[in-house]
PDB file of C-alpha atoms in Angstrom:
ATOM      1  CA  MET A   1      89.329 105.016  81.121  1.00 53.00           C
ATOM      2  CA  PHE A   2      91.346 107.520  79.346  1.00 58.00           C
ATOM      3  CA  PHE A   3      92.706 107.333  75.660  1.00 56.00           C
ATOM      4  CA  LEU A   4      94.854 110.245  75.163  1.00 65.00           C
ATOM      5  CA  GLY A   5      97.508 111.456  72.628  1.00 64.00           C
ATOM      6  CA  ASN A   6      99.843 114.441  71.368  1.00 73.00           C
ATOM      7  CA  PHE A   7      98.686 116.216  68.204  1.00 75.00           C
ATOM      8  CA  ALA A   8     100.642 118.947  65.771  1.00 78.00           C
ATOM      9  CA  ASP A   9      97.649 120.647  65.406  1.00 78.00           C
ATOM     10  CA  GLU A  10      93.710 120.681  65.725  1.00 77.00           C
ATOM     11  CA  THR A  11      93.486 119.142  62.252  1.00 81.00           C
ATOM     12  CA  ALA A  12      95.142 116.307  63.415  1.00 80.00           C
ATOM     13  CA  PHE A  13      93.157 115.634  66.185  1.00 78.00           C
ATOM     14  CA  LYS A  14      90.201 115.772  64.724  1.00 76.00           C
ATOM     15  CA  GLN A  15      91.340 113.282  62.175  1.00 78.00           C
ATOM     16  CA  TRP A  16      92.470 111.136  65.515  1.00 78.00           C
ATOM     17  CA  PHE A  17      89.595 111.569  66.903  1.00 74.00           C
ATOM     18  CA  HIS A  18      87.305 110.163  64.268  1.00 71.00           C
ATOM     19  CA  ALA A  19      89.332 107.261  63.899  1.00 74.00           C
ATOM     20  CA  ALA A  20      89.349 106.693  67.777  1.00 71.00           C
ATOM     21  CA  LEU A  21      85.440 106.793  67.913  1.00 67.00           C
ATOM     22  CA  LEU A  22      85.569 104.243  65.105  1.00 63.00           C
ATOM     23  CA  ARG A  23      87.940 101.964  66.746  1.00 66.00           C
ATOM     24  CA  LEU A  24      85.919 102.593  70.213  1.00 62.00           C
ATOM     25  CA  ALA A  25      82.798 101.417  68.619  1.00 56.00           C
ATOM     26  CA  LEU A  26      84.454  98.383  67.456  1.00 54.00           C
ATOM     27  CA  VAL A  27      86.327  96.951  70.357  1.00 56.00           C
ATOM     28  CA  GLY A  28      83.969  98.473  73.348  1.00 56.00           C
ATOM     29  CA  GLY A  29      81.067  96.662  71.268  1.00 58.00           C
ATOM     30  CA  ASP A  30      83.044  93.786  70.601  1.00 60.00           C
ATOM     31  CA  ALA A  31      86.465  93.376  72.785  1.00 64.00           C
ATOM     32  CA  ALA A  32      86.173  89.910  73.068  1.00 59.00           C
ATOM     33  CA  SER A  33      86.376  89.832  69.059  1.00 61.00           C
ATOM     34  CA  TYR A  34      89.386  91.893  69.221  1.00 69.00           C
ATOM     35  CA  GLN A  35      90.913  89.642  72.032  1.00 64.00           C
ATOM     36  CA  MET A  36      90.820  86.799  69.532  1.00 63.00           C
ATOM     37  CA  THR A  37      92.401  88.437  67.150  1.00 74.00           C
ATOM     38  CA  HIS A  38      95.071  89.957  68.845  1.00 84.00           C
ATOM     39  CA  ASP A  39      97.284  88.208  71.172  1.00 89.00           C
ATOM     40  CA  PRO A  40      97.546  89.988  74.675  1.00 92.00           C
ATOM     41  CA  ALA A  41     100.989  91.018  75.817  1.00 95.00           C
ATOM     42  CA  SER A  42     102.597  88.039  77.801  1.00 96.00           C
ATOM     43  CA  ALA A  43     105.934  87.238  79.441  1.00 96.00           C
ATOM     44  CA  ALA A  44     107.763  84.148  81.047  1.00 96.00           C
ATOM     45  CA  ARG A  45     109.273  85.496  83.651  1.00 97.00           C
ATOM     46  CA  PHE A  46     109.855  89.178  85.296  1.00 98.00           C
ATOM     47  CA  THR A  47     112.898  89.630  87.206  1.00 97.00           C
ATOM     48  CA  ALA A  48     113.249  92.331  90.343  1.00 97.00           C
ATOM     49  CA  LEU A  49     115.801  94.834  90.507  1.00 96.00           C
ATOM     50  CA  ASP A  50     116.353  94.387  94.154  1.00 96.00           C
ATOM     51  CA  SER A  51     116.326  90.652  95.498  1.00 96.00           C
ATOM     52  CA  LYS A  52     114.585  89.609  98.511  1.00 96.00           C
ATOM     53  CA  SER A  53     117.481  90.305 100.777  1.00 97.00           C
ATOM     54  CA  ASP A  54     118.011  93.751  99.184  1.00 97.00           C
ATOM     55  CA  TYR A  55     114.524  94.777  99.692  1.00 98.00           C
ATOM     56  CA  LEU A  56     114.697  93.641 103.219  1.00 98.00           C
ATOM     57  CA  ALA A  57     117.759  95.691 103.733  1.00 98.00           C
ATOM     58  CA  LYS A  58     116.773  98.638 102.209  1.00 98.00           C
ATOM     59  CA  ILE A  59     113.600  98.433 104.973  1.00 98.00           C
ATOM     60  CA  LYS A  60     115.734  98.327 107.844  1.00 98.00           C
ATOM     61  CA  THR A  61     117.646 101.521 106.332  1.00 98.00           C
ATOM     62  CA  ALA A  62     114.434 103.322 106.074  1.00 98.00           C
ATOM     63  CA  LYS A  63     113.481 101.969 109.187  1.00 98.00           C
ATOM     64  CA  ASP A  64     116.832 103.347 110.863  1.00 98.00           C
ATOM     65  CA  HIS A  65     116.225 106.994 109.223  1.00 98.00           C
ATOM     66  CA  ILE A  66     112.705 106.976 110.857  1.00 98.00           C
ATOM     67  CA  ALA A  67     114.458 106.100 114.287  1.00 98.00           C
ATOM     68  CA  LYS A  68     116.713 108.966 113.887  1.00 98.00           C
ATOM     69  CA  GLY A  69     114.065 111.549 113.052  1.00 97.00           C
ATOM     70  CA  ASP A  70     114.754 112.070 109.304  1.00 98.00           C
ATOM     71  CA  ILE A  71     111.421 110.935 107.987  1.00 98.00           C
ATOM     72  CA  TYR A  72     108.478 109.362 109.712  1.00 95.00           C
ATOM     73  CA  GLN A  73     107.138 107.131 106.361  1.00 96.00           C
ATOM     74  CA  LEU A  74     108.391 106.221 103.376  1.00 98.00           C
ATOM     75  CA  CYS A  75     107.251 104.864 100.391  1.00 98.00           C
ATOM     76  CA  LEU A  76     109.864 102.530  99.314  1.00 98.00           C
ATOM     77  CA  THR A  77     109.586 100.852  95.860  1.00 98.00           C
ATOM     78  CA  THR A  78     111.109  98.552  93.374  1.00 98.00           C
ATOM     79  CA  GLU A  79     110.744  97.581  89.900  1.00 98.00           C
ATOM     80  CA  LEU A  80     110.126  94.117  87.596  1.00 98.00           C
ATOM     81  CA  GLN A  81     111.091  93.637  84.293  1.00 98.00           C
ATOM     82  CA  ALA A  82     110.672  91.286  81.433  1.00 98.00           C
ATOM     83  CA  ASP A  83     110.793  91.007  77.721  1.00 98.00           C
ATOM     84  CA  TYR A  84     107.370  90.501  76.158  1.00 98.00           C
ATOM     85  CA  VAL A  85     105.315  89.851  73.250  1.00 98.00           C
ATOM     86  CA  GLY A  86     101.795  90.419  71.911  1.00 96.00           C
ATOM     87  CA  ASP A  87      99.373  93.440  72.076  1.00 95.00           C
ATOM     88  CA  PRO A  88      99.336  95.722  75.295  1.00 96.00           C
ATOM     89  CA  LEU A  89      96.065  96.963  74.194  1.00 93.00           C
ATOM     90  CA  ALA A  90      94.520  93.143  74.436  1.00 93.00           C
ATOM     91  CA  LEU A  91      95.860  92.830  77.591  1.00 96.00           C
ATOM     92  CA  PHE A  92      94.254  96.338  78.509  1.00 95.00           C
ATOM     93  CA  LEU A  93      91.071  94.724  77.536  1.00 92.00           C
ATOM     94  CA  ARG A  94      91.357  91.860  79.629  1.00 91.00           C
ATOM     95  CA  LEU A  95      92.517  93.894  82.677  1.00 94.00           C
ATOM     96  CA  ARG A  96      89.342  96.458  82.562  1.00 91.00           C
ATOM     97  CA  ARG A  97      86.977  93.323  82.789  1.00 89.00           C
ATOM     98  CA  ALA A  98      88.936  91.484  85.092  1.00 92.00           C
ATOM     99  CA  HIS A  99      90.191  93.923  87.226  1.00 93.00           C
ATOM    100  CA  PRO A 100      87.937  97.247  87.177  1.00 93.00           C
ATOM    101  CA  ALA A 101      89.292 100.264  88.608  1.00 94.00           C
ATOM    102  CA  PRO A 102      88.932 103.970  88.711  1.00 94.00           C
ATOM    103  CA  TYR A 103      91.726 104.615  86.715  1.00 95.00           C
ATOM    104  CA  CYS A 104      91.602 102.286  84.310  1.00 94.00           C
ATOM    105  CA  THR A 105      93.940 103.822  81.540  1.00 94.00           C
ATOM    106  CA  PHE A 106      95.611 102.623  78.375  1.00 94.00           C
ATOM    107  CA  LEU A 107      97.976 105.224  76.870  1.00 94.00           C
ATOM    108  CA  LYS A 108      99.908 105.187  74.262  1.00 92.00           C
ATOM    109  CA  THR A 109     102.842 107.440  73.378  1.00 90.00           C
ATOM    110  CA  GLU A 110     106.143 107.849  71.249  1.00 88.00           C
ATOM    111  CA  HIS A 111     107.972 107.080  74.434  1.00 87.00           C
ATOM    112  CA  GLY A 112     106.065 103.964  75.448  1.00 93.00           C
ATOM    113  CA  THR A 113     102.427 102.427  76.156  1.00 96.00           C
ATOM    114  CA  TYR A 114     100.831 102.304  79.782  1.00 97.00           C
ATOM    115  CA  VAL A 115      98.375  99.461  80.723  1.00 97.00           C
ATOM    116  CA  SER A 116      97.380 100.925  84.191  1.00 97.00           C
ATOM    117  CA  ILE A 117      94.390  99.707  86.555  1.00 96.00           C
ATOM    118  CA  SER A 118      95.030 102.427  89.047  1.00 96.00           C
ATOM    119  CA  PRO A 119      92.733 102.457  92.112  1.00 96.00           C
ATOM    120  CA  GLU A 120      94.120 105.750  93.635  1.00 97.00           C
ATOM    121  CA  ARG A 121      92.988 109.363  92.633  1.00 98.00           C
ATOM    122  CA  PHE A 122      95.742 111.787  93.005  1.00 98.00           C
ATOM    123  CA  ILE A 123      93.769 114.839  92.392  1.00 98.00           C
ATOM    124  CA  SER A 124      90.187 115.959  91.078  1.00 98.00           C
ATOM    125  CA  VAL A 125      89.626 119.740  90.578  1.00 97.00           C
ATOM    126  CA  ARG A 126      86.314 121.124  89.490  1.00 96.00           C
ATOM    127  CA  GLY A 127      85.901 124.426  89.531  1.00 95.00           C
ATOM    128  CA  SER A 128      87.593 125.945  93.028  1.00 96.00           C
ATOM    129  CA  ARG A 129      86.849 122.336  94.694  1.00 97.00           C
ATOM    130  CA  VAL A 130      90.201 119.909  94.903  1.00 98.00           C
ATOM    131  CA  THR A 131      90.227 116.493  96.151  1.00 98.00           C
ATOM    132  CA  SER A 132      92.894 114.059  96.606  1.00 98.00           C
ATOM    133  CA  SER A 133      92.247 110.456  97.747  1.00 98.00           C
ATOM    134  CA  PRO A 134      95.391 108.659  99.438  1.00 96.00           C
ATOM    135  CA  ILE A 135      95.570 104.941  99.491  1.00 96.00           C
ATOM    136  CA  LYS A 136      97.719 103.539 102.638  1.00 94.00           C
ATOM    137  CA  GLY A 137      96.991  99.961 104.121  1.00 93.00           C
ATOM    138  CA  THR A 138      96.504  96.972 102.069  1.00 93.00           C
ATOM    139  CA  ARG A 139      94.966  93.542 102.494  1.00 94.00           C
ATOM    140  CA  PRO A 140      94.710  90.659 100.033  1.00 94.00           C
ATOM    141  CA  ARG A 141      91.332  89.574  99.084  1.00 95.00           C
ATOM    142  CA  SER A 142      89.773  85.848  99.739  1.00 95.00           C
ATOM    143  CA  ASN A 143      87.657  83.771  97.911  1.00 94.00           C
ATOM    144  CA  ASP A 144      85.699  83.156 101.090  1.00 97.00           C
ATOM    145  CA  PRO A 145      83.385  85.528 101.777  1.00 96.00           C
ATOM    146  CA  ALA A 146      83.743  84.610 105.604  1.00 97.00           C
ATOM    147  CA  GLU A 147      87.354  85.332 105.314  1.00 97.00           C
ATOM    148  CA  ASP A 148      87.697  87.698 102.803  1.00 97.00           C
ATOM    149  CA  LEU A 149      85.049  89.620 105.581  1.00 97.00           C
ATOM    150  CA  GLU A 150      87.675  89.061 108.279  1.00 97.00           C
ATOM    151  CA  LEU A 151      90.821  90.465 106.289  1.00 96.00           C
ATOM    152  CA  GLN A 152      88.476  93.834 105.773  1.00 96.00           C
ATOM    153  CA  GLN A 153      87.989  94.412 109.632  1.00 96.00           C
ATOM    154  CA  ARG A 154      91.716  93.497 110.306  1.00 96.00           C
ATOM    155  CA  LEU A 155      92.976  96.040 107.925  1.00 96.00           C
ATOM    156  CA  GLY A 156      90.193  98.750 109.589  1.00 96.00           C
ATOM    157  CA  SER A 157      91.653  97.856 112.940  1.00 96.00           C
ATOM    158  CA  ASP A 158      95.601  97.484 111.979  1.00 94.00           C
ATOM    159  CA  GLU A 159      96.968 100.082 113.872  1.00 94.00           C
ATOM    160  CA  LYS A 160     100.083 100.407 111.687  1.00 92.00           C
ATOM    161  CA  GLU A 161      97.855 100.682 108.482  1.00 93.00           C
ATOM    162  CA  ARG A 162      95.896 103.336 109.995  1.00 96.00           C
ATOM    163  CA  ALA A 163      99.016 105.622 110.951  1.00 94.00           C
ATOM    164  CA  GLU A 164     100.380 105.341 107.595  1.00 94.00           C
ATOM    165  CA  ASN A 165      97.415 106.677 106.124  1.00 96.00           C
ATOM    166  CA  LEU A 166      96.864 109.614 108.636  1.00 96.00           C
ATOM    167  CA  MET A 167     100.453 110.676 108.123  1.00 95.00           C
ATOM    168  CA  ILE A 168      99.746 110.788 104.466  1.00 96.00           C
ATOM    169  CA  VAL A 169      96.313 112.433 105.023  1.00 97.00           C
ATOM    170  CA  ASP A 170      98.134 115.101 107.015  1.00 96.00           C
ATOM    171  CA  LEU A 171     100.925 115.829 104.416  1.00 96.00           C
ATOM    172  CA  ILE A 172      98.043 116.405 102.083  1.00 97.00           C
ATOM    173  CA  ARG A 173      96.004 118.757 104.312  1.00 97.00           C
ATOM    174  CA  ASN A 174      99.489 120.885 104.573  1.00 96.00           C
ATOM    175  CA  ASP A 175      99.739 120.669 101.031  1.00 96.00           C
ATOM    176  CA  LEU A 176      96.646 121.752  99.918  1.00 98.00           C
ATOM    177  CA  SER A 177      96.352 124.505 102.529  1.00 97.00           C
ATOM    178  CA  SER A 178      99.212 126.113 100.691  1.00 95.00           C
ATOM    179  CA  ILE A 179      96.542 126.967  97.925  1.00 97.00           C
ATOM    180  CA  CYS A 180      92.945 126.770  99.768  1.00 98.00           C
ATOM    181  CA  GLU A 181      91.133 129.021 101.532  1.00 97.00           C
ATOM    182  CA  SER A 182      91.833 129.220 105.259  1.00 96.00           C
ATOM    183  CA  GLY A 183      89.830 126.783 106.878  1.00 96.00           C
ATOM    184  CA  SER A 184      88.492 125.047 104.172  1.00 98.00           C
ATOM    185  CA  VAL A 185      90.808 122.171 103.933  1.00 98.00           C
ATOM    186  CA  ASN A 186      88.815 119.061 105.242  1.00 97.00           C
ATOM    187  CA  VAL A 187      88.866 115.191 105.768  1.00 98.00           C
ATOM    188  CA  GLU A 188      85.906 114.271 103.721  1.00 96.00           C
ATOM    189  CA  SER A 189      86.403 110.748 104.618  1.00 96.00           C
ATOM    190  CA  LEU A 190      88.724 109.229 106.671  1.00 97.00           C
ATOM    191  CA  LEU A 191      89.876 105.610 106.752  1.00 97.00           C
ATOM    192  CA  ALA A 192      87.483 104.152 104.593  1.00 97.00           C
ATOM    193  CA  ILE A 193      87.970 100.790 103.137  1.00 97.00           C
ATOM    194  CA  ARG A 194      87.720  99.816  99.062  1.00 96.00           C
ATOM    195  CA  SER A 195      87.636  96.550  98.093  1.00 96.00           C
ATOM    196  CA  TYR A 196      88.946  96.200  94.323  1.00 94.00           C
ATOM    197  CA  SER A 197      89.571  92.626  92.524  1.00 91.00           C
ATOM    198  CA  THR A 198      92.668  91.814  94.868  1.00 92.00           C
ATOM    199  CA  VAL A 199      93.098  93.978  97.340  1.00 94.00           C
ATOM    200  CA  HIS A 200      91.133  95.495  99.827  1.00 95.00           C
ATOM    201  CA  GLN A 201      92.842  99.211 100.639  1.00 95.00           C
ATOM    202  CA  LEU A 202      92.486 102.134 103.305  1.00 97.00           C
ATOM    203  CA  VAL A 203      91.289 105.685 101.457  1.00 97.00           C
ATOM    204  CA  SER A 204      90.895 108.873 102.540  1.00 98.00           C
ATOM    205  CA  ASP A 205      89.333 111.921 100.938  1.00 98.00           C
ATOM    206  CA  VAL A 206      90.904 115.556 101.890  1.00 98.00           C
ATOM    207  CA  SER A 207      89.271 118.302  99.705  1.00 98.00           C
ATOM    208  CA  GLY A 208      89.514 122.297  99.982  1.00 98.00           C
ATOM    209  CA  GLU A 209      88.393 125.386  98.293  1.00 98.00           C
ATOM    210  CA  LEU A 210      91.024 126.916  95.937  1.00 98.00           C
ATOM    211  CA  VAL A 211      91.752 130.669  96.833  1.00 98.00           C
ATOM    212  CA  GLU A 212      90.374 133.367  94.169  1.00 95.00           C
ATOM    213  CA  SER A 213      94.247 133.677  92.663  1.00 95.00           C
ATOM    214  CA  LYS A 214      94.819 129.614  92.383  1.00 95.00           C
ATOM    215  CA  ASN A 215      93.555 127.182  89.986  1.00 94.00           C
ATOM    216  CA  GLY A 216      93.759 123.650  89.187  1.00 94.00           C
ATOM    217  CA  PHE A 217      97.339 124.327  87.955  1.00 94.00           C
ATOM    218  CA  ASP A 218      98.532 125.515  91.012  1.00 96.00           C
ATOM    219  CA  ALA A 219      97.081 122.730  92.840  1.00 96.00           C
ATOM    220  CA  LEU A 220      98.859 120.368  90.561  1.00 96.00           C
ATOM    221  CA  ARG A 221     102.220 122.123  91.443  1.00 96.00           C
ATOM    222  CA  ALA A 222     101.197 122.017  95.326  1.00 97.00           C
ATOM    223  CA  LEU A 223     100.631 117.987  95.604  1.00 97.00           C
ATOM    224  CA  PHE A 224     103.007 116.801  93.384  1.00 97.00           C
ATOM    225  CA  PRO A 225     104.913 114.489  93.523  1.00 96.00           C
ATOM    226  CA  GLY A 226     101.811 112.573  95.233  1.00 95.00           C
ATOM    227  CA  GLY A 227     102.793 112.229  99.206  1.00 95.00           C
ATOM    228  CA  SER A 228     101.530 108.590  99.103  1.00 96.00           C
ATOM    229  CA  MET A 229     104.439 107.772  97.090  1.00 97.00           C
ATOM    230  CA  THR A 230     106.795 109.695  98.791  1.00 97.00           C
ATOM    231  CA  GLY A 231     106.555 109.299 102.436  1.00 96.00           C
ATOM    232  CA  ALA A 232     106.757 112.466 104.762  1.00 96.00           C
ATOM    233  CA  PRO A 233     108.570 114.750 105.162  1.00 96.00           C
ATOM    234  CA  LYS A 234     108.241 114.744 101.501  1.00 96.00           C
ATOM    235  CA  ILE A 235     111.327 117.028 100.657  1.00 96.00           C
ATOM    236  CA  SER A 236     113.820 114.466 103.180  1.00 98.00           C
ATOM    237  CA  ALA A 237     111.525 111.169 102.203  1.00 98.00           C
ATOM    238  CA  CYS A 238     112.382 111.852  98.005  1.00 98.00           C
ATOM    239  CA  ALA A 239     116.117 112.307  99.230  1.00 98.00           C
ATOM    240  CA  ILE A 240     116.322 108.976 101.020  1.00 98.00           C
ATOM    241  CA  LEU A 241     114.148 107.295  98.139  1.00 98.00           C
ATOM    242  CA  GLU A 242     116.878 108.828  95.578  1.00 97.00           C
ATOM    243  CA  GLN A 243     119.653 107.163  97.615  1.00 97.00           C
ATOM    244  CA  LEU A 244     117.701 103.674  98.150  1.00 98.00           C
ATOM    245  CA  GLU A 245     116.137 103.094  95.106  1.00 97.00           C
ATOM    246  CA  LYS A 246     119.151 103.998  92.916  1.00 91.00           C
ATOM    247  CA  ARG A 247     116.669 104.473  89.629  1.00 94.00           C
ATOM    248  CA  GLU A 248     114.414 107.124  87.856  1.00 94.00           C
ATOM    249  CA  ARG A 249     110.698 106.035  88.633  1.00 96.00           C
ATOM    250  CA  GLY A 250     110.070 107.498  85.143  1.00 94.00           C
ATOM    251  CA  ALA A 251     106.288 107.528  84.885  1.00 95.00           C
ATOM    252  CA  TYR A 252     105.660 105.471  87.828  1.00 97.00           C
ATOM    253  CA  ALA A 253     104.092 107.332  90.751  1.00 97.00           C
ATOM    254  CA  GLY A 254     103.489 110.487  88.354  1.00 96.00           C
ATOM    255  CA  ALA A 255      99.962 111.378  87.340  1.00 96.00           C
ATOM    256  CA  ILE A 256      97.833 110.185  84.460  1.00 94.00           C
ATOM    257  CA  GLY A 257      94.539 111.420  83.415  1.00 93.00           C
ATOM    258  CA  TRP A 258      92.713 114.465  82.024  1.00 93.00           C
ATOM    259  CA  ILE A 259      93.420 118.034  82.023  1.00 93.00           C
ATOM    260  CA  SER A 260      91.223 120.779  80.436  1.00 90.00           C
ATOM    261  CA  ALA A 261      92.111 124.196  79.739  1.00 85.00           C
ATOM    262  CA  THR A 262      90.053 125.633  82.576  1.00 85.00           C
ATOM    263  CA  GLY A 263      92.172 123.972  84.977  1.00 88.00           C
ATOM    264  CA  ASP A 264      89.497 121.321  85.761  1.00 93.00           C
ATOM    265  CA  MET A 265      91.193 117.811  86.029  1.00 96.00           C
ATOM    266  CA  ASP A 266      90.946 114.084  87.074  1.00 97.00           C
ATOM    267  CA  LEU A 267      94.213 112.467  87.507  1.00 97.00           C
ATOM    268  CA  GLY A 268      95.103 109.310  88.839  1.00 97.00           C
ATOM    269  CA  MET A 269      98.140 107.872  90.560  1.00 97.00           C
ATOM    270  CA  VAL A 270     100.470 106.010  88.116  1.00 97.00           C
ATOM    271  CA  ILE A 271     100.424 102.417  90.203  1.00 97.00           C
ATOM    272  CA  ARG A 272      99.432  99.074  89.571  1.00 97.00           C
ATOM    273  CA  THR A 273     100.439  99.764  85.719  1.00 98.00           C
ATOM    274  CA  ALA A 274     102.782  97.939  82.995  1.00 98.00           C
ATOM    275  CA  ILE A 275     104.980  99.977  80.750  1.00 98.00           C
ATOM    276  CA  PHE A 276     106.076  98.877  77.424  1.00 98.00           C
ATOM    277  CA  GLU A 277     109.139 100.267  75.682  1.00 95.00           C
ATOM    278  CA  ALA A 278     110.138  98.670  72.552  1.00 91.00           C
ATOM    279  CA  SER A 279     110.213  94.705  73.535  1.00 93.00           C
ATOM    280  CA  ARG A 280     110.585  94.957  77.659  1.00 98.00           C
ATOM    281  CA  VAL A 281     107.801  95.450  80.053  1.00 98.00           C
ATOM    282  CA  LYS A 282     108.311  97.164  83.496  1.00 98.00           C
ATOM    283  CA  ILE A 283     105.874  96.844  86.700  1.00 98.00           C
ATOM    284  CA  ALA A 284     107.191  99.206  89.738  1.00 98.00           C
ATOM    285  CA  VAL A 285     105.691  97.908  93.393  1.00 98.00           C
ATOM    286  CA  GLY A 286     106.119  99.599  96.538  1.00 97.00           C
ATOM    287  CA  GLY A 287     104.831 100.436  99.906  1.00 95.00           C
ATOM    288  CA  GLY A 288     104.542 102.517 102.985  1.00 96.00           C
ATOM    289  CA  ILE A 289     107.632 101.948 105.630  1.00 96.00           C
ATOM    290  CA  THR A 290     107.156 103.327 109.385  1.00 96.00           C
ATOM    291  CA  SER A 291     108.488 102.267 112.402  1.00 95.00           C
ATOM    292  CA  GLY A 292     105.942  99.673 112.920  1.00 93.00           C
ATOM    293  CA  SER A 293     106.536  97.597 109.482  1.00 95.00           C
ATOM    294  CA  TYR A 294     107.710  94.241 109.620  1.00 95.00           C
ATOM    295  CA  PRO A 295     110.205  93.726 106.569  1.00 96.00           C
ATOM    296  CA  ALA A 296     108.655  90.133 105.556  1.00 96.00           C
ATOM    297  CA  THR A 297     105.364  91.781 105.711  1.00 95.00           C
ATOM    298  CA  GLU A 298     106.061  94.644 103.605  1.00 96.00           C
ATOM    299  CA  HIS A 299     107.861  92.582 100.967  1.00 97.00           C
ATOM    300  CA  ALA A 300     104.809  90.222 100.626  1.00 96.00           C
ATOM    301  CA  GLU A 301     102.792  93.391  99.901  1.00 95.00           C
ATOM    302  CA  VAL A 302     104.869  94.610  97.087  1.00 96.00           C
ATOM    303  CA  GLN A 303     104.398  90.680  95.745  1.00 96.00           C
ATOM    304  CA  LEU A 304     100.737  91.347  96.181  1.00 95.00           C
ATOM    305  CA  LYS A 305     100.302  94.620  94.055  1.00 96.00           C
ATOM    306  CA  ALA A 306     102.300  93.009  91.325  1.00 96.00           C
ATOM    307  CA  MET A 307      99.900  90.004  91.260  1.00 95.00           C
ATOM    308  CA  ALA A 308      97.348  91.174  88.968  1.00 94.00           C
ATOM    309  CA  LEU A 309      99.267  92.226  86.067  1.00 97.00           C
ATOM    310  CA  VAL A 310     101.955  89.636  86.410  1.00 97.00           C
ATOM    311  CA  GLU A 311      99.393  87.052  86.313  1.00 96.00           C
ATOM    312  CA  ALA A 312      97.240  88.533  83.473  1.00 96.00           C
ATOM    313  CA  MET A 313     100.555  88.253  81.610  1.00 97.00           C
ATOM    314  CA  GLY A 314     101.043  84.361  82.492  1.00 97.00           C
ATOM    315  CA  ALA A 315     104.337  85.345  83.913  1.00 97.00           C
ATOM    316  CA  GLU A 316     106.488  84.154  87.159  1.00 96.00           C
ATOM    317  CA  VAL A 317     108.589  86.672  88.828  1.00 95.00           C
ATOM    318  CA  SER A 318     111.867  85.971  90.488  1.00 93.00           C
ATOM    319  CA  TRP A 319     112.260  87.831  93.643  1.00 90.00           C
TER     320      TRP A 319
END
């Protein structure tokens, strides 16, 4: 969990830091009390920018590009929008308890407030060691233990999902090879199944040792934007996404976390994130399209990924 801010000088930072420690003690010690006095952010109905038929048509276009050899994977996304009332921090406290995730983040800036339950590590740098952990491959959870295990096993054996993950692993290996010692880039974990509150995911861990002349900032430049949120090859995928999505993603699919002055960092991917701006809230969702994708299945996946945030806000979605 990260609480971040922008400061004019060291004095302003220290004032904020001490106030934040006090607030954390109060909220962390009695989050339920905070939520009792602050209504969590809520919405009545989200509207998807792409209707179901439009999204299915875009998937077909993506597959046409794949068939022509322009790309071999595309992370196609859409966005949900709604008016909201209530307190984003109270919503975050609710989500943190109900949907714990490695990169749970609350970030308030002059541009908006970000409430994230992201499970995905974009980049971690410790000294010369750099790691990225792409997530590609999704199945829903079930309340029935036997069915939940079956869903997990199906994910692990699904050739389309495995291929999707492997493509991004190869992309990240290539990105890291440009700033890491020759022969040091390794896949530490391949196609591991990690389970979260609403989904099972396929996750791989790719690591390398930075060459002596490079630091974490160089690694961030080499990896950004994250391959799991673009597709591959990255440049071609981004060009096609610009044509298909016809909107700026903003912070979505970016990175959020902390960076030290030495270049050490731990940044999560900005996914499973609600972005509050004035009286509007936005939730972007997407999925990887490959030659083996079934459009209806891909559309169902984006609905699944939006579910935790939408339900936490007591809302419905007009797809």
